[in-house]
mmCIF file of C-alpha atoms in Angstrom:
data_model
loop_
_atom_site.group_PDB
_atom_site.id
_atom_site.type_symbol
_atom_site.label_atom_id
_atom_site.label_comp_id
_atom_site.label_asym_id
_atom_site.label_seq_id
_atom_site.Cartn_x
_atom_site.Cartn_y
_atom_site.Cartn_z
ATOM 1 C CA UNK A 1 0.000 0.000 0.000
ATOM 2 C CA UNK A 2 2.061 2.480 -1.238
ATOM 3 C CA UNK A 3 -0.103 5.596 -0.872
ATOM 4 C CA UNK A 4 -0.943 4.944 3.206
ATOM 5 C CA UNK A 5 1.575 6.509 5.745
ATOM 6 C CA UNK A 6 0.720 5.064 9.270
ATOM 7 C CA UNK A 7 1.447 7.959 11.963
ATOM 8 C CA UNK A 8 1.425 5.676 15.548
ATOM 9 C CA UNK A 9 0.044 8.658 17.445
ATOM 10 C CA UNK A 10 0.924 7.289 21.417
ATOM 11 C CA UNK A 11 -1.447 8.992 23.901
ATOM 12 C CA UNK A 12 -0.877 10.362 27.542
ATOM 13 C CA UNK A 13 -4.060 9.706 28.078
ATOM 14 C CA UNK A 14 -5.000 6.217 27.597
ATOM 15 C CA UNK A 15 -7.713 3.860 25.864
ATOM 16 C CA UNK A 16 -10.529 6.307 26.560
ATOM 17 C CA UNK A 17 -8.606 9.163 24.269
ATOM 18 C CA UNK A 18 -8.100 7.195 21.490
ATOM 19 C CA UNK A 19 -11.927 5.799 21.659
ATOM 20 C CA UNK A 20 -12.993 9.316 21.679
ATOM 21 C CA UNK A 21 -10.493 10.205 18.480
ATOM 22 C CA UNK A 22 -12.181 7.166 16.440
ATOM 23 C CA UNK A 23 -14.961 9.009 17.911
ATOM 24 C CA UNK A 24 -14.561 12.234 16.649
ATOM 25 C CA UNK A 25 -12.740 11.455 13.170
ATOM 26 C CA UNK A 26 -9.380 12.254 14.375
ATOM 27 C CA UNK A 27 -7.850 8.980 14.195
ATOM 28 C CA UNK A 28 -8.755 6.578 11.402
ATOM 29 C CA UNK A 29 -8.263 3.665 13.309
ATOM 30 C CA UNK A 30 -7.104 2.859 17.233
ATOM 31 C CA UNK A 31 -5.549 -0.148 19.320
ATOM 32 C CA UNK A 32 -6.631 -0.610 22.855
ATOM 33 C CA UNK A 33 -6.758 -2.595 25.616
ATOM 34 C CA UNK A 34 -10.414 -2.949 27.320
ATOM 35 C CA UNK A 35 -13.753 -2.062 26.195
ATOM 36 C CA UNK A 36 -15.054 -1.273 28.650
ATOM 37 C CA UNK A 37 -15.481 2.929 27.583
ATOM 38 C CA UNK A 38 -16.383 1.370 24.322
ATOM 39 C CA UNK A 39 -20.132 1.784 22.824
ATOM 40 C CA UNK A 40 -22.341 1.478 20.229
ATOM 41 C CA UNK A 41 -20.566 4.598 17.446
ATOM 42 C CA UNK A 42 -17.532 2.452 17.816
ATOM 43 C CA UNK A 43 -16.829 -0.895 16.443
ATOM 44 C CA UNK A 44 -14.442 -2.746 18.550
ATOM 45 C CA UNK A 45 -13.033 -6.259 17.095
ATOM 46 C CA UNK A 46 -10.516 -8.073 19.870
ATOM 47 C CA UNK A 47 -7.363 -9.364 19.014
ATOM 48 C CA UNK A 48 -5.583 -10.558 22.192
ATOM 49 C CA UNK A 49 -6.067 -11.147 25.670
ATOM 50 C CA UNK A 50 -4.032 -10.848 28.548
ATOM 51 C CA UNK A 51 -3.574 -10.701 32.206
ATOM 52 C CA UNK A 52 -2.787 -8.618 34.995
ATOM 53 C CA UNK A 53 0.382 -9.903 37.154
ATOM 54 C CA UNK A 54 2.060 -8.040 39.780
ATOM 55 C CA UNK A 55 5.181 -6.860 39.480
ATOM 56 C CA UNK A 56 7.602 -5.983 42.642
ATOM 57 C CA UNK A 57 11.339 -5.473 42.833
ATOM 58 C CA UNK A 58 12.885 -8.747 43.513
ATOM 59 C CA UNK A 59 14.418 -7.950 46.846
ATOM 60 C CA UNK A 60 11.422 -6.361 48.022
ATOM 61 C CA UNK A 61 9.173 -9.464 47.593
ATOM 62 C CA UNK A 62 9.700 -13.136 48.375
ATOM 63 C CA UNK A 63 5.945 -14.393 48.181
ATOM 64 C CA UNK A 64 5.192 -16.687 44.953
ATOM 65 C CA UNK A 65 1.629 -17.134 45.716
ATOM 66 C CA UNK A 66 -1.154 -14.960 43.845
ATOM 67 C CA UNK A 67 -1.749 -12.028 44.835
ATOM 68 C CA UNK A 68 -4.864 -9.933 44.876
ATOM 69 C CA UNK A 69 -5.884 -6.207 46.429
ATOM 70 C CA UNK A 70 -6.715 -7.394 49.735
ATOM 71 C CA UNK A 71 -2.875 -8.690 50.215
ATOM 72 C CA UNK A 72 -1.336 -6.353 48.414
ATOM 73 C CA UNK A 73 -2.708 -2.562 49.687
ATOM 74 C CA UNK A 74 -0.231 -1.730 51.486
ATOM 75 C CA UNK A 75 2.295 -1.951 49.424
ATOM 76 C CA UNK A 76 3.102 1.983 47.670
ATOM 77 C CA UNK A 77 2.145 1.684 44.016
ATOM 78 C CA UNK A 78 3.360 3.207 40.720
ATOM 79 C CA UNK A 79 0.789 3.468 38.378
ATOM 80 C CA UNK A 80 -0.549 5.271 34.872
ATOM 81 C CA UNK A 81 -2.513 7.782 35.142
ATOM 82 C CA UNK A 82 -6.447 7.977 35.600
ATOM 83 C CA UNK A 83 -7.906 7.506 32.264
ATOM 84 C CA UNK A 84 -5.347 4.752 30.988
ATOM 85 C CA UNK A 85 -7.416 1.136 30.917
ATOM 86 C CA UNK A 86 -5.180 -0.836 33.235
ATOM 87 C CA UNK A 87 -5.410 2.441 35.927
ATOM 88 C CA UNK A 88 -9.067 2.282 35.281
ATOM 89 C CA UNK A 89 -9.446 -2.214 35.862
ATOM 90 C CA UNK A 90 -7.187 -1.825 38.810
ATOM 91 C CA UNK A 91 -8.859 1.093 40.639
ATOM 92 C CA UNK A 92 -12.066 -1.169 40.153
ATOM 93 C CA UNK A 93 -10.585 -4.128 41.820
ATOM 94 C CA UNK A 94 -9.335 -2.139 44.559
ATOM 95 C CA UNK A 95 -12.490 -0.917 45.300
ATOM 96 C CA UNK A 96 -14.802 -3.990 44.987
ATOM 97 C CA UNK A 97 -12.340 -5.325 47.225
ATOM 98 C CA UNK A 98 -12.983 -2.383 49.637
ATOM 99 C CA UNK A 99 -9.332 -1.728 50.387
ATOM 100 C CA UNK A 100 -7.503 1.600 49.290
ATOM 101 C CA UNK A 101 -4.248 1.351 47.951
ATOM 102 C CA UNK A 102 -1.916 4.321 47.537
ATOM 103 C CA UNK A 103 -0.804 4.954 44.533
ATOM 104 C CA UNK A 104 3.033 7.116 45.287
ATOM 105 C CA UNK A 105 3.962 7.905 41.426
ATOM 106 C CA UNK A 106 1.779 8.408 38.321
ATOM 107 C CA UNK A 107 3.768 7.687 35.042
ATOM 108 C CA UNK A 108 2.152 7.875 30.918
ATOM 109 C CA UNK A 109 5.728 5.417 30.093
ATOM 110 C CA UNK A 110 5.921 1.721 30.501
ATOM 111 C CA UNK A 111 9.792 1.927 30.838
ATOM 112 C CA UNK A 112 9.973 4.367 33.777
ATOM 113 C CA UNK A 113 7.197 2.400 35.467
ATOM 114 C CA UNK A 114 9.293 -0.627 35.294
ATOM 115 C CA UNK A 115 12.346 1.112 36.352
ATOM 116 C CA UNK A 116 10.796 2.649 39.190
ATOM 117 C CA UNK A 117 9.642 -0.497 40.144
ATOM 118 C CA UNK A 118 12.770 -2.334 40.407
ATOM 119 C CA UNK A 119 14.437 0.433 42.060
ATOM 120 C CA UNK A 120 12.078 -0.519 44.915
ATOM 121 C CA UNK A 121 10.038 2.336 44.949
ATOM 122 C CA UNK A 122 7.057 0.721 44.710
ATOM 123 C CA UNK A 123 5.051 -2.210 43.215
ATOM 124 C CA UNK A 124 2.827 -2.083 39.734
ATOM 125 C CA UNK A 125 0.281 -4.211 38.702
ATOM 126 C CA UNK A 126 0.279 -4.670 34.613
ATOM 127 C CA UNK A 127 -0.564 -7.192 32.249
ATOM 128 C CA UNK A 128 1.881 -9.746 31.578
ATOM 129 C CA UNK A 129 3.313 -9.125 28.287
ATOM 130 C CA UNK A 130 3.900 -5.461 29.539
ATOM 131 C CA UNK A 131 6.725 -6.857 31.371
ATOM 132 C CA UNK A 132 10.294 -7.268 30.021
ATOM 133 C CA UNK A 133 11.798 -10.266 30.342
ATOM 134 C CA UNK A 134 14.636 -9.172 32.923
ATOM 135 C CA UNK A 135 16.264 -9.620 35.949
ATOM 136 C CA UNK A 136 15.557 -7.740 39.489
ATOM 137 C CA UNK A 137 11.513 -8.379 38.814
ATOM 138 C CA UNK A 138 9.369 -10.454 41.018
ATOM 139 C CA UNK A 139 6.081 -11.301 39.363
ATOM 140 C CA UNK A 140 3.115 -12.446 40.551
ATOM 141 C CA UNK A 141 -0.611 -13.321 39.207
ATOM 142 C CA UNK A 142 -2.994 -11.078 40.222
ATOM 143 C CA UNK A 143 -6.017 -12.587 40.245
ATOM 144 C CA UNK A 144 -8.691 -9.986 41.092
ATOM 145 C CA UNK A 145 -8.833 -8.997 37.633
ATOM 146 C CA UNK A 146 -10.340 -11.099 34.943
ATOM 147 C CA UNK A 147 -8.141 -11.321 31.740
ATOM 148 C CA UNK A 148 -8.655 -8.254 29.349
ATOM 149 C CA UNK A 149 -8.180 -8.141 25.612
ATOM 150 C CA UNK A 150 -6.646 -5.591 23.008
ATOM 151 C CA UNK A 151 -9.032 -4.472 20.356
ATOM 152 C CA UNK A 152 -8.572 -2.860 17.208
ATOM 153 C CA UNK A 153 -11.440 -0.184 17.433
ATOM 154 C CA UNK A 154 -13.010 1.753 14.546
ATOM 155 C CA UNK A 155 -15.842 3.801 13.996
ATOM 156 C CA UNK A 156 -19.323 2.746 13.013
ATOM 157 C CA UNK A 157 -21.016 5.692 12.378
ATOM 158 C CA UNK A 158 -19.236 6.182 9.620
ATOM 159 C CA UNK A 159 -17.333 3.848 7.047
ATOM 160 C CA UNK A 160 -13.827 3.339 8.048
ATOM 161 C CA UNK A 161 -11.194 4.809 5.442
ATOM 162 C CA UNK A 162 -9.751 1.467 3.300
ATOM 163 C CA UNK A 163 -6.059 1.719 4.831
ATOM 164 C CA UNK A 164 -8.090 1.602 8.460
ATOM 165 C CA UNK A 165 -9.926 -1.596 7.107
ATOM 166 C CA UNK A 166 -6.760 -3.095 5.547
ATOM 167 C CA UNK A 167 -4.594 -2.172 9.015
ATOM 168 C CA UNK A 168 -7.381 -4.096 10.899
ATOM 169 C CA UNK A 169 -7.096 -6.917 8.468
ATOM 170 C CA UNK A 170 -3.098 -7.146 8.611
ATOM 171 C CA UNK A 171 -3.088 -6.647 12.058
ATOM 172 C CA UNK A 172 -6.074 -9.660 13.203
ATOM 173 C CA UNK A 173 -4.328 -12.092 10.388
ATOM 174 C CA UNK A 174 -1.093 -11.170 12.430
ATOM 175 C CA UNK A 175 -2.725 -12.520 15.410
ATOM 176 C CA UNK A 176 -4.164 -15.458 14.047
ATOM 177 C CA UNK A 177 -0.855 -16.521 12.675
#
């Protein structure tokens, strides 16, 4: 497809600001984790699922078992900020648990939330393939949130351009394979 230049556009905001682009017509096409801001103008088709494991310096943990909010609150957390999907499923398990959790450092990069972490500053909770496959981590299933899948999302008010269709094509044949 010679014609079609793909811009990745990352967001500081999370899977509810790229719904809302599909939304609006600013993005052709979006990948996101959770549906769960997703309705009826959008048309959401998943890809992959995951799930959420928590991840602690290695020094600063030596349970193996699972862990879920309940065990875990009073740990300090690092976290994304409010509006990202895995801030949004773990705030919800935290408080259908009824504990409160403190959450020390708010970060919008996936590498300084893992380095923070294993510099002991505090413990995340993130779906597995988030993490790197490195030393210094101590990971954990966390089991008090069910397994969430990435979508490819487009909109359904309106057609979708043909390089959005085609990029959602190439990219669930990708996952098949």
């Amino acid at each position: 497809h010679p014609q079609v230049v793909i811009r990745p556009l990352p967001t500081l905001h999370g899977a509810a600001t790229v719904a809302n682009g599909v939304r609006r017509g600013e993005l052709d096409i979006a990948f996101a984790w959770s549906t769960t801001m997703m309705s009826t103008d959008l048309l959401v088709e998943p890809l992959a699922s995951d799930h959420f494991v928590l991840v602690t310096a290695d020094r600063q943990d030596s349970d193996d078992g699972p862990a879920t909010a309940g065990t875990v609150a009073n740990q300090p957390f690092i976290d994304f900020p409010p509006g990202w999907a895995t801030r949004t499923a773990i705030d919800q398990a935290f408080s259908q648990a009824g504990v409160v959790r403190s959450v020390i450092a708010e970060v919008a990069d996936l590498t300084m939330c893992i380095e923070l972490v294993r510099a002991g500053l505090g413990a995340a909770i993130l779906p597995s393939s988030y993490i790197p496959k490195e030393r210094g981590l101590r990971i954990r299933p966390f089991v008090d949130i069910e397994d969430w899948t990435m979508s490819v999302v487009l909109p359904a008010t309106r057609t979708p351009t043909a390089a959005a269709s085609e990029l959602a094509k190439l990219a669930k044949a990708a996952m098949v394979s």
